[in-house]
mmCIF file of C-alpha atoms in Angstrom:
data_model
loop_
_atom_site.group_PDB
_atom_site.id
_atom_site.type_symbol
_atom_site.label_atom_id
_atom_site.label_comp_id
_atom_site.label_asym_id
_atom_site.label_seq_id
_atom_site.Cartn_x
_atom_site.Cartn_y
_atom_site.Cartn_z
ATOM 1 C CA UNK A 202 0.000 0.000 0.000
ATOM 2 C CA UNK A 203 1.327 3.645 -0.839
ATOM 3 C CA UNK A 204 1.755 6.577 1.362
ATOM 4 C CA UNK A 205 -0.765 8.400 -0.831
ATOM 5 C CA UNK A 206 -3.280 5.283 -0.011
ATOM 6 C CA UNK A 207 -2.504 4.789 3.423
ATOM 7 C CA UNK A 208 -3.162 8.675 4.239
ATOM 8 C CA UNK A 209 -6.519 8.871 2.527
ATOM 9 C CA UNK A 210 -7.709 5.448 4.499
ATOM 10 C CA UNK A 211 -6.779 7.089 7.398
ATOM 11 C CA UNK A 212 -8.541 10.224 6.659
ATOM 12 C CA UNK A 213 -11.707 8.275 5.855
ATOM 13 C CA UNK A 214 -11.157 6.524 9.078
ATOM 14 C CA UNK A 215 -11.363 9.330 11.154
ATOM 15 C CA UNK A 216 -14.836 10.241 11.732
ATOM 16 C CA UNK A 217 -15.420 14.718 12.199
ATOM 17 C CA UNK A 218 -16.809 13.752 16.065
ATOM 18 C CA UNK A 219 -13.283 12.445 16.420
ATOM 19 C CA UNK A 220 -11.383 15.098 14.936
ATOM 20 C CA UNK A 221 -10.259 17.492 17.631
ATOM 21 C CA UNK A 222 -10.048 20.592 15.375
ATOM 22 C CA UNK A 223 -13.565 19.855 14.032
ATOM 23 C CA UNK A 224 -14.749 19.635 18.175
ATOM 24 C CA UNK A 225 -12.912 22.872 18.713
ATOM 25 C CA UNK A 226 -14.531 24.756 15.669
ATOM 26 C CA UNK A 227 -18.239 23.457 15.891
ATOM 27 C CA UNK A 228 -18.324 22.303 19.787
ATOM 28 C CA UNK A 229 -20.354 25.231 20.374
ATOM 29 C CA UNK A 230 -23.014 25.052 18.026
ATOM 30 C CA UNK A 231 -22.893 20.905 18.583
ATOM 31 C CA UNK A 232 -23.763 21.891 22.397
ATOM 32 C CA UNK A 233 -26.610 24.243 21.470
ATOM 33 C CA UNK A 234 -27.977 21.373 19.704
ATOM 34 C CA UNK A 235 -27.205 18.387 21.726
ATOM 35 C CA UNK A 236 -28.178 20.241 25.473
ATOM 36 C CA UNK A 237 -31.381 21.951 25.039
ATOM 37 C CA UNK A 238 -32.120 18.339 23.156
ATOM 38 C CA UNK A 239 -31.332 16.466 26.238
ATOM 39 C CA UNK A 240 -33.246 18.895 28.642
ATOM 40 C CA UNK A 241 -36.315 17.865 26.554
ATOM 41 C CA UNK A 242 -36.218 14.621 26.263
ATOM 42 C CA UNK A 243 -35.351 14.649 30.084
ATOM 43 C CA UNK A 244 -38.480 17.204 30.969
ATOM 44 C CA UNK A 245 -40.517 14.205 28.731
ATOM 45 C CA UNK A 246 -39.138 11.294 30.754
ATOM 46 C CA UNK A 247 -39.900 13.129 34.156
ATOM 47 C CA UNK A 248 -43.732 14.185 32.781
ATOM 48 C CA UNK A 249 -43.852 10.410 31.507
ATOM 49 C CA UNK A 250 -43.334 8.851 34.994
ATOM 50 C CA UNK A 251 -45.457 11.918 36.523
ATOM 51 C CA UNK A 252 -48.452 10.278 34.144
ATOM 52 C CA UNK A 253 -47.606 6.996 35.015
ATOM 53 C CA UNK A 254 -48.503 7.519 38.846
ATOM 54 C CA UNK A 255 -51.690 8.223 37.791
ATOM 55 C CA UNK A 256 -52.179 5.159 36.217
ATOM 56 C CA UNK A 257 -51.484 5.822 32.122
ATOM 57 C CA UNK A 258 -49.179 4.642 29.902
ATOM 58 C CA UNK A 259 -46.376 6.794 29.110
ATOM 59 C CA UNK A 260 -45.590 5.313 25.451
ATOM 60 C CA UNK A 261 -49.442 6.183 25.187
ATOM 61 C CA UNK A 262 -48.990 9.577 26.407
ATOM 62 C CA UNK A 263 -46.276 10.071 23.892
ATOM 63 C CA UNK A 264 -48.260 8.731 21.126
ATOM 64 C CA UNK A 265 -50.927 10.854 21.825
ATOM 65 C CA UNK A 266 -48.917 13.900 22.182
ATOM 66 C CA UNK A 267 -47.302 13.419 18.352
ATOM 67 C CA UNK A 268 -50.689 12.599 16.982
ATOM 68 C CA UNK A 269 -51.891 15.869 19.026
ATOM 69 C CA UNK A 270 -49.123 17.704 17.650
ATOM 70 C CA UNK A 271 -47.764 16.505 13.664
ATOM 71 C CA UNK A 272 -49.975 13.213 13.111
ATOM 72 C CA UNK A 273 -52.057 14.928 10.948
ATOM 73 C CA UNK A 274 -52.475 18.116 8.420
ATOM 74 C CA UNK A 275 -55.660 19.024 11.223
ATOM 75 C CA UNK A 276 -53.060 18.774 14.031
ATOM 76 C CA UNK A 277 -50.785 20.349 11.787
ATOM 77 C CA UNK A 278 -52.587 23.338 11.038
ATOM 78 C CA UNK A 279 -53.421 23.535 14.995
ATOM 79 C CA UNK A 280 -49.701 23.214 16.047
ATOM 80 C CA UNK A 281 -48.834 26.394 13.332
ATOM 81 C CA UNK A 282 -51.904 28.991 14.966
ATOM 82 C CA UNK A 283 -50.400 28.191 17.874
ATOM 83 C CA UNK A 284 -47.013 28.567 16.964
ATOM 84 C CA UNK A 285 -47.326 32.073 15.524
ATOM 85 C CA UNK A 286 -48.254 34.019 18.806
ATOM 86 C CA UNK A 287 -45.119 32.264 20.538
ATOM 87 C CA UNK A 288 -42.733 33.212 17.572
ATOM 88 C CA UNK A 289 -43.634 36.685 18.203
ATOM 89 C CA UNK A 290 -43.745 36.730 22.274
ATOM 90 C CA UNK A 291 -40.374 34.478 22.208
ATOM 91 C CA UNK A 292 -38.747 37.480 20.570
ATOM 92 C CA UNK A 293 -39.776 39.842 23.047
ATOM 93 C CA UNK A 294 -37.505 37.981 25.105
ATOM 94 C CA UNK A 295 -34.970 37.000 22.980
ATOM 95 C CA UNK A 296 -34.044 40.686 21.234
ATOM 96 C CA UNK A 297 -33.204 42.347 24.928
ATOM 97 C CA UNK A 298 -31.121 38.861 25.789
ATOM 98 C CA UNK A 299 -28.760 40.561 23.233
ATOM 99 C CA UNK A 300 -28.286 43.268 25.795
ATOM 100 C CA UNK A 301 -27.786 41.027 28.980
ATOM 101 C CA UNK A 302 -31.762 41.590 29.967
ATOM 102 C CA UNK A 303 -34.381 39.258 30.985
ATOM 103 C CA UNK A 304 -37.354 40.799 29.838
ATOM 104 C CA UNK A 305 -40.299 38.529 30.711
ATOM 105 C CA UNK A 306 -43.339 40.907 30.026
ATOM 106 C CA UNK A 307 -44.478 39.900 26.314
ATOM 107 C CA UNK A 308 -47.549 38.869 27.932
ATOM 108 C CA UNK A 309 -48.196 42.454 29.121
ATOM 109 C CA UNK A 310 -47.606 43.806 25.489
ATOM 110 C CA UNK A 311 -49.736 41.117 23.800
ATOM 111 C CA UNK A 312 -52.663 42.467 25.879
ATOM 112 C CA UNK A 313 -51.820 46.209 25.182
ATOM 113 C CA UNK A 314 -51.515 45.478 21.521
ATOM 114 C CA UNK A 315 -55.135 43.793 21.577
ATOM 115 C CA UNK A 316 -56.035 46.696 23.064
ATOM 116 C CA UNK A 317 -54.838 49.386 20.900
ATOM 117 C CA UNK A 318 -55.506 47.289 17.485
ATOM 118 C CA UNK A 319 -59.436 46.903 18.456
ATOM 119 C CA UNK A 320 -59.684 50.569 19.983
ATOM 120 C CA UNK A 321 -58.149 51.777 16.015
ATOM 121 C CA UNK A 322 -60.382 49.106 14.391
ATOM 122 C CA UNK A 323 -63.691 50.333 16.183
ATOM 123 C CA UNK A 324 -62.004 53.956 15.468
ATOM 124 C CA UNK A 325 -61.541 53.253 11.653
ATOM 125 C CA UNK A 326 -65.058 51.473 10.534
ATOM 126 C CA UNK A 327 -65.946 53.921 7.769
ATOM 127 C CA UNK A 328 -62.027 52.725 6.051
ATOM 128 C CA UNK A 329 -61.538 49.790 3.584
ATOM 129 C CA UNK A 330 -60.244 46.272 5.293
ATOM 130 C CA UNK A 331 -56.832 46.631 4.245
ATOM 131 C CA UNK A 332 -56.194 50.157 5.862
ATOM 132 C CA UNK A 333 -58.078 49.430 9.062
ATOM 133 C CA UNK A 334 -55.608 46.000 9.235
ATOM 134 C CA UNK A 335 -52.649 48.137 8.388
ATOM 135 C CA UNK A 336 -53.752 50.570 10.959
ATOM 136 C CA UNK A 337 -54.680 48.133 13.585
ATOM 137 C CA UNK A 338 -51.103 46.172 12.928
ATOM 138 C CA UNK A 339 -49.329 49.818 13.885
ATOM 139 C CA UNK A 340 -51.694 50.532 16.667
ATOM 140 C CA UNK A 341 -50.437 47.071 17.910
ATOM 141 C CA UNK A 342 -46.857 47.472 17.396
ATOM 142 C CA UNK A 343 -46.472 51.290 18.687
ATOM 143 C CA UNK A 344 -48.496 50.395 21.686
ATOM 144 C CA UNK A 345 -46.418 47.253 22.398
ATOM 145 C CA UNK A 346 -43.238 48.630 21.945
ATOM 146 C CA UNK A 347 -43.997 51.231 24.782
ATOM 147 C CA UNK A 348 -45.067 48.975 26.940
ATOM 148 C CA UNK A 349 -42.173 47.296 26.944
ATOM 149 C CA UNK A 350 -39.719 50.303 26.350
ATOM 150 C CA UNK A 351 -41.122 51.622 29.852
ATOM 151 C CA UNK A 352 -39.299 48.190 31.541
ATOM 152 C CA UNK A 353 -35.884 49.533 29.611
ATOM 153 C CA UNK A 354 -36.390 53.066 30.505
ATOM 154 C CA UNK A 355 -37.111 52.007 33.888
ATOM 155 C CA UNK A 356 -33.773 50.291 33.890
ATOM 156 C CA UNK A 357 -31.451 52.325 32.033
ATOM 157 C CA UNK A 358 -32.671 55.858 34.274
ATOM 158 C CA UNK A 359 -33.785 54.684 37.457
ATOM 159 C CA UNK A 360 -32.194 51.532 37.977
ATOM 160 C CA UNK A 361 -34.860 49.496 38.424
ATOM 161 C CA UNK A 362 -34.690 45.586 38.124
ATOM 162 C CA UNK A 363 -36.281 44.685 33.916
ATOM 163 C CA UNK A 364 -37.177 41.026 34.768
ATOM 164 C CA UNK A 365 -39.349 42.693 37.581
ATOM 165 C CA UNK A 366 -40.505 45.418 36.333
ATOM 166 C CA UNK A 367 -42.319 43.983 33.280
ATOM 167 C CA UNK A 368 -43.202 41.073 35.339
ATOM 168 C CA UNK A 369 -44.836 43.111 37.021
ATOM 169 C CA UNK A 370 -46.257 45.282 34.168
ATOM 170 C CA UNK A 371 -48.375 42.372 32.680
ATOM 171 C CA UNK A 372 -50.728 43.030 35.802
ATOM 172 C CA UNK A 373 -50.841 46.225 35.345
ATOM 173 C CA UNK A 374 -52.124 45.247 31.973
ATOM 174 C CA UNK A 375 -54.260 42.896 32.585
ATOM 175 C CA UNK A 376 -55.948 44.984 34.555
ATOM 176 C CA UNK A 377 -56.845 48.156 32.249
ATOM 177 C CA UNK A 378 -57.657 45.305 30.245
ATOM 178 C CA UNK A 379 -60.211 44.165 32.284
ATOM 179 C CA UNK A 380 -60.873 47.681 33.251
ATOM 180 C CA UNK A 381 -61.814 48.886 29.912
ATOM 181 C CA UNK A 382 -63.342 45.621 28.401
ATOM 182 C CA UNK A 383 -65.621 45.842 31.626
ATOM 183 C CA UNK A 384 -66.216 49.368 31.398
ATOM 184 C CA UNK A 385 -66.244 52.087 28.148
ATOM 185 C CA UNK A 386 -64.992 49.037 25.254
ATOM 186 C CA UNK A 387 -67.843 47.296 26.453
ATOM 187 C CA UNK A 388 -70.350 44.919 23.885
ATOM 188 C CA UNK A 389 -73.727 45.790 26.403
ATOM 189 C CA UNK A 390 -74.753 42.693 24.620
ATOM 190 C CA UNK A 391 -71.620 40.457 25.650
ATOM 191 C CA UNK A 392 -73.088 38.798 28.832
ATOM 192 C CA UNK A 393 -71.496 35.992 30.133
ATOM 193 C CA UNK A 394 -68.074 37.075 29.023
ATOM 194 C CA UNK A 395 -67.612 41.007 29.117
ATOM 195 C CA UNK A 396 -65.886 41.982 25.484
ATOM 196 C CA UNK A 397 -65.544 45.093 23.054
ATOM 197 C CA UNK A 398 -67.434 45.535 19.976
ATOM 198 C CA UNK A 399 -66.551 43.303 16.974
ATOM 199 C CA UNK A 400 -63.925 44.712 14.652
ATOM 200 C CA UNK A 401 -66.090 43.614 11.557
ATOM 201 C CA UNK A 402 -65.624 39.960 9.488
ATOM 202 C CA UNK A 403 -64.515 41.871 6.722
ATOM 203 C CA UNK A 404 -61.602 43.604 8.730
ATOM 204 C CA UNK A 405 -60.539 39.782 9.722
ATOM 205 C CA UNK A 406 -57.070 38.649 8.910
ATOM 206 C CA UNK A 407 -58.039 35.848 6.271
ATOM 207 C CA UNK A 408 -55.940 32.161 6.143
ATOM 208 C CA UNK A 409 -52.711 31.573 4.481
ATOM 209 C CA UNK A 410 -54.058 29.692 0.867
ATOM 210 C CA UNK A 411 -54.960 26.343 1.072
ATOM 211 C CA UNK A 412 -54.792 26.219 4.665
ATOM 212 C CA UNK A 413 -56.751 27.400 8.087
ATOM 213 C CA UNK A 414 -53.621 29.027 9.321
ATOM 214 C CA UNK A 415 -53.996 32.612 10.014
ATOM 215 C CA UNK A 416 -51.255 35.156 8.376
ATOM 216 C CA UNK A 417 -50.128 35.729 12.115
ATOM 217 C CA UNK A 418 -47.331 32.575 11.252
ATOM 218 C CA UNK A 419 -45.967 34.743 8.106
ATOM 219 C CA UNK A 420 -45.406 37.748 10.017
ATOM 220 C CA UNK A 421 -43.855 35.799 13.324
ATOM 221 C CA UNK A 422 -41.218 34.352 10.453
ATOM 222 C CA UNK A 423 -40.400 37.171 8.757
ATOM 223 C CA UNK A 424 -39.958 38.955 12.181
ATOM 224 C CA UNK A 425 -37.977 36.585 13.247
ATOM 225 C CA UNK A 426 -35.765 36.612 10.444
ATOM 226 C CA UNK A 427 -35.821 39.719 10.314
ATOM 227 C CA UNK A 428 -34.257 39.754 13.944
ATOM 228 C CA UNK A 429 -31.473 38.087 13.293
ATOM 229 C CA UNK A 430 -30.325 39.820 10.258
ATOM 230 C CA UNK A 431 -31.031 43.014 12.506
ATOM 231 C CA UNK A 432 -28.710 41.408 15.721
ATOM 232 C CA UNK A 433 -26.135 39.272 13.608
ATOM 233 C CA UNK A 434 -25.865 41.219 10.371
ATOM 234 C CA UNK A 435 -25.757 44.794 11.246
ATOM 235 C CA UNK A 436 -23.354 47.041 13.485
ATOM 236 C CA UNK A 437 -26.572 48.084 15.439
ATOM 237 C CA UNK A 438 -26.840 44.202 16.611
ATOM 238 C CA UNK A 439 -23.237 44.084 16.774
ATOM 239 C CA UNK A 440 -23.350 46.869 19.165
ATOM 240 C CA UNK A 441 -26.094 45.489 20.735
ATOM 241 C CA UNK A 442 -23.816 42.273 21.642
ATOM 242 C CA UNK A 443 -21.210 43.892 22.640
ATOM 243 C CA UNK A 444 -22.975 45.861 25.050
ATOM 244 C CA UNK A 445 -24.665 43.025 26.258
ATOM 245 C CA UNK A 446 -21.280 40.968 26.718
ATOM 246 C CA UNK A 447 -19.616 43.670 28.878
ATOM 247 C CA UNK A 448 -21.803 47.301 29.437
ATOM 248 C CA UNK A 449 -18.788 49.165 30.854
ATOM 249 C CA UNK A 450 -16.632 48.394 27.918
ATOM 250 C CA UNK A 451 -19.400 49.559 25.391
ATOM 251 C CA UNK A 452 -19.607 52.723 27.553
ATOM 252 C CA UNK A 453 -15.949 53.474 27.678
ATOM 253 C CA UNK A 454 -15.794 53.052 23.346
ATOM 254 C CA UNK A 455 -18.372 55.266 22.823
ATOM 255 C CA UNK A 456 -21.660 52.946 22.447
ATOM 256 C CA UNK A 457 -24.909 54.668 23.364
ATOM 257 C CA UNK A 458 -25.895 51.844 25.582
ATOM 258 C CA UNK A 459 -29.292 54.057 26.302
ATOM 259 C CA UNK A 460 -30.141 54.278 22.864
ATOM 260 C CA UNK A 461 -29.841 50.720 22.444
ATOM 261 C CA UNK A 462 -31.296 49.721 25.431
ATOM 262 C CA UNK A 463 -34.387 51.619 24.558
ATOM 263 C CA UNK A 464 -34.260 50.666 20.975
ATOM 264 C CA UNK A 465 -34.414 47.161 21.775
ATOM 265 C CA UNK A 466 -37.221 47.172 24.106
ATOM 266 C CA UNK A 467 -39.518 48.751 21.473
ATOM 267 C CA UNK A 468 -38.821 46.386 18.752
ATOM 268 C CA UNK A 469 -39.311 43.780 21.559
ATOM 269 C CA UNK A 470 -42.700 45.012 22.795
ATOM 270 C CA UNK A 471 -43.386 45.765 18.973
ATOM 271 C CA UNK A 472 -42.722 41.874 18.250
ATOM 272 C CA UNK A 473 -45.382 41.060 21.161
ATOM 273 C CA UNK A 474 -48.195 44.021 20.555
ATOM 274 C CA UNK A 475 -48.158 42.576 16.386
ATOM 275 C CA UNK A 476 -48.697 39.186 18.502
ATOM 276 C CA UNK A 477 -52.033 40.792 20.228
ATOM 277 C CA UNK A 478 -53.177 42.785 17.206
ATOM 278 C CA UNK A 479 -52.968 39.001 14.765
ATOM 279 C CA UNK A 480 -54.919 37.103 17.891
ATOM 280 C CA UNK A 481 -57.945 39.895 17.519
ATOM 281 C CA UNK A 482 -58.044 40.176 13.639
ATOM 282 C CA UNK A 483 -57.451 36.412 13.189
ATOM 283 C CA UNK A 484 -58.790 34.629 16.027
ATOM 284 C CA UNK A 485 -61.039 36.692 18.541
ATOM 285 C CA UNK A 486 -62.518 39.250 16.420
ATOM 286 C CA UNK A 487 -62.284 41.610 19.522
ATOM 287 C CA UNK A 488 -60.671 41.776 22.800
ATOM 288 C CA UNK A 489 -61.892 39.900 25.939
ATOM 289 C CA UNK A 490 -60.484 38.029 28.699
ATOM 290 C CA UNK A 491 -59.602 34.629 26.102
ATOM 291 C CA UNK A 492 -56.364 37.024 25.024
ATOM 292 C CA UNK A 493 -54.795 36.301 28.368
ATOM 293 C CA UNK A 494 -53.949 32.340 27.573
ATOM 294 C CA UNK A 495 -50.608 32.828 28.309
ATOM 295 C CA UNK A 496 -48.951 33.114 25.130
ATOM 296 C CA UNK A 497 -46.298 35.720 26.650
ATOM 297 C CA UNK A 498 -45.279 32.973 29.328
ATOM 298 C CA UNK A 499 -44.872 30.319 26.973
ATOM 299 C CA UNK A 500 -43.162 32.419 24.721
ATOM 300 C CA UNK A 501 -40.338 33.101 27.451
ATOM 301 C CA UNK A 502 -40.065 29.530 27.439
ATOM 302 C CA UNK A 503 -39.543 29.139 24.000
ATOM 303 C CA UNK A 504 -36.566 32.389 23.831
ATOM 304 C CA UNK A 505 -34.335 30.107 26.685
ATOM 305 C CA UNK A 506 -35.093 26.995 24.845
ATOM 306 C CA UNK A 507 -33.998 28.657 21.859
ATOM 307 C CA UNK A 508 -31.069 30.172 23.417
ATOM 308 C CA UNK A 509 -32.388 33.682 22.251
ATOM 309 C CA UNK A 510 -31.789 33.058 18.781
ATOM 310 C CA UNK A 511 -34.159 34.634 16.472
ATOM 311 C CA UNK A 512 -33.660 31.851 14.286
ATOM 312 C CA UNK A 513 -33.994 29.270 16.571
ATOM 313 C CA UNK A 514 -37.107 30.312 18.115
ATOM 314 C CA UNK A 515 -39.016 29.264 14.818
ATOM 315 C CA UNK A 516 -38.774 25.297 15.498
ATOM 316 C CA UNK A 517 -38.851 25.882 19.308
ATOM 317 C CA UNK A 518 -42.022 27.986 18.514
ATOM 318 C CA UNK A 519 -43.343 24.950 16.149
ATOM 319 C CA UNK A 520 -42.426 22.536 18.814
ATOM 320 C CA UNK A 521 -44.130 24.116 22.113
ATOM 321 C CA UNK A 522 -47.282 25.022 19.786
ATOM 322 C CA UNK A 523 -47.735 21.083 19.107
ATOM 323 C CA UNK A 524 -47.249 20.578 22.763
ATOM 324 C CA UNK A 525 -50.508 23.006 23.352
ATOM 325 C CA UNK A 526 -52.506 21.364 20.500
ATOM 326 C CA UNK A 527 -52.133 17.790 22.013
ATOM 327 C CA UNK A 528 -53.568 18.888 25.300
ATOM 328 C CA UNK A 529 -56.887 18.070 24.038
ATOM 329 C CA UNK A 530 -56.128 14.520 22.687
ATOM 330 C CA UNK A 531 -54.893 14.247 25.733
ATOM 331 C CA UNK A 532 -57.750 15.096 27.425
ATOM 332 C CA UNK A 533 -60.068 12.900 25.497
ATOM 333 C CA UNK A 534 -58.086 9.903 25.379
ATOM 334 C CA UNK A 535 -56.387 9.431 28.539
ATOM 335 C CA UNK A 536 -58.675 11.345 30.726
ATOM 336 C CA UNK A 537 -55.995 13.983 31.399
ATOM 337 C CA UNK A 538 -57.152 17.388 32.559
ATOM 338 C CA UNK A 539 -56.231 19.932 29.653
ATOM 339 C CA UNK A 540 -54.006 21.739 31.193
ATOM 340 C CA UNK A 541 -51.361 18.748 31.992
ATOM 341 C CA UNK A 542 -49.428 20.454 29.438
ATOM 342 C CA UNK A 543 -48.835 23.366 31.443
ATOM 343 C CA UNK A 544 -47.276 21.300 33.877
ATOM 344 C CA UNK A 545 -44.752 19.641 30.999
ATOM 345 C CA UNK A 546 -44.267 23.323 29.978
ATOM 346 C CA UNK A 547 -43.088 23.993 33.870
ATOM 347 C CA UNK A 548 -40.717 20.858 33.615
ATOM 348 C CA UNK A 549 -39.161 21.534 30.594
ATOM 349 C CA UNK A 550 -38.172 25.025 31.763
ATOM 350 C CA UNK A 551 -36.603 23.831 34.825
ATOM 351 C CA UNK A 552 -34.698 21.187 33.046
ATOM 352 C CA UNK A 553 -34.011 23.941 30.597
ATOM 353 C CA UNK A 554 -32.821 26.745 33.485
ATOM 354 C CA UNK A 555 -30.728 22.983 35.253
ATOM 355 C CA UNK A 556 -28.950 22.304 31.764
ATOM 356 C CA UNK A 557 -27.906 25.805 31.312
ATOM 357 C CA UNK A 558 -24.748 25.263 33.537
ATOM 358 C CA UNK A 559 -23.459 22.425 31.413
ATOM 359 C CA UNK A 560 -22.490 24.494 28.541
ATOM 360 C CA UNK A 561 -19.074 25.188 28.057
ATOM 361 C CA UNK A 562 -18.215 22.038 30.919
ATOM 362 C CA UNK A 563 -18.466 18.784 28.416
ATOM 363 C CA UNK A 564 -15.280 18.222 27.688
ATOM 364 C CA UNK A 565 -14.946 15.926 24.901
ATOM 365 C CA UNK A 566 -16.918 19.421 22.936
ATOM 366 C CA UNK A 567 -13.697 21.537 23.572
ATOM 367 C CA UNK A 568 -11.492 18.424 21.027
ATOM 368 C CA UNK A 569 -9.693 17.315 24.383
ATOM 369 C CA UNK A 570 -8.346 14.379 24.116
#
């Protein structure tokens, strides 16, 4: 056998796992892959034995859940609705991430948006469909983006903590919310359930062709791609980053860390109020308490899953909406209450918050030897 021979058997010998210089370049992106994976499939394995002390069978729960979920184009379609709220509510935590904040308010924004979307819709009757929708989509957006812009101003001028603040700011939502829906917004002939007006059928967000999903999914992609071209492609993001990697350093070059701080929490809140704005023109058809289902929450779920990338939040997104849609499969077929999937949502983020300390720590990642 040649040297020439015996060099390229070797080569093919040598798988790219093994290769230390192929661990060293791609380790990183092989553990943002491989960990959040794990903490999954872990959070599924705990909620599988939590079922089975009630008696099910855990192969049937998962069965259930991926028929729920992707078994069929009906599931399908249900998985994508749900998807595109938490595409949009994921970003309003993953954007500020790029800054070193934990924003957790998208809920608050969502609500906010609904809010200001119906108000312009019931504003704008005598106007064609397409302008009130336009108008209702930058009622939504503008009053979003304050929202959560108030959490970053809060921050950057008066110190005050963001991950409480707009925690706390979803409350204060909720409650005009209910305030207004209850009060002045309020249908006299809405009963039961206090709501506004309609917006009108024809000034209803219609279905992607050949489908029943709602144009809410197009808009949560193209926002999300649009986020990271915005954060990876552009010196604002890069600015962004480096501010978020070490504040004092992007002070001392020059950055105008309030600027961006600011900045970022609008096009955050903006992400989440276009979130509350497609739920009234595509789902509700006005604003009551139904918009409260916890999109924002799950959403912040699906941004540390994701590892707050824009991109990433798309499948996550996908994912967590079929875990909603199989709740009521689940329901019917194994007797589980409906919202067992809320509790699989709470284990997955703890196994999710657990994992976060192994990155960087598996060594055979780093192409040690």
């Amino acid at each position: 056998m040649t040297s020439e021979v015996a060099d390229s058997a070797e080569g093919i010998a040598i798988s790219p796992a093994a290769d230390p210089g192929f661990l060293q370049r791609y380790g990183g992106t092989i553990e943002y892959i491989v960990i959040p994976g794990a903490a999954l499939v872990g959070a599924l394995g705990v909620f599988g034995i939590f079922v089975a002390l009630f008696g099910k069978n855990p192969f049937d729960l998962y069965f259930y859940m991926y028929q729920g979920a992707f078994g069929t184009w009906f599931s399908w379609q249900n998985t994508l609705t749900r998807a595109a709220p938490l595409i949009l509510t994921a970003l309003c935590t993953a954007l500020p991430a790029q800054l070193g904040m934990v924003i957790i308010g998208g809920e608050g924004a969502l609500l906010i948006g609904a809010l200001a979307s119906t108000a312009m819709a019931l504003a704008m009757q005598w106007a064609a469909p397409f302008g009130v929708q336009l108008a209702m989509a930058a009622a939504g957006i503008i009053a979003g983006g304050l929202w959560i812009m108030l959490s970053g101003a809060l921050r950057q001028y008066r110190g005050v903590n963001e991950t409480i603040s707009s925690l706390l700011l979803v409350y204060i939502a909720l409650a005009i919310l209910n305030h207004l829906v209850e009060g002045m917004m309020r249908d006299p002939t809405s009963l039961n359930k206090p709501s506004t007006h309609e917006i009108g059928a024809a000034n209803m967000m219609g279905s992607i062709p050949g489908t029943d999903v709602h144009w809410g999914l197009v808009f949560g992609i193209l926002a999300a791609i649009a986020s990271y071209i915005l954060i990876y492609h552009t010196v604002f993001g890069f600015a962004a980053r480096v501010a978020g990697g070490n504040i004092r350093a992007a002070k001392i070059v020059g950055l105008g860390v309030g600027k961006l701080v600011m900045t970022i929490c609008f096009l955050a809140g903006a992400s989440a109020g276009l979130a509350g704005m497609v739920e009234v023109a595509a789902v509700q058809g006005r604003t009551n308490a139904n918009l409260a289902a916890g999109y924002g929450f799950t959403g912040i779920l699906v941004a540390f899953l994701a590892r707050q990338n824009p991109l990433a939040v798309i499948p996550v997104a996908i994912l967590l909406g079929g875990i909603g849609a199989s709740g009521g499969l689940l329901q019917r077929r194994l007797g589980l209450p409906d919202a067992s999937v809320h509790v699989l949502q709470g284990i997955i983020f703890i196994f999710v918050l657990a994992s976060d300390a192994l990155y960087g720590r598996i060594g055979f990642l780093k192409g040690k030897s």
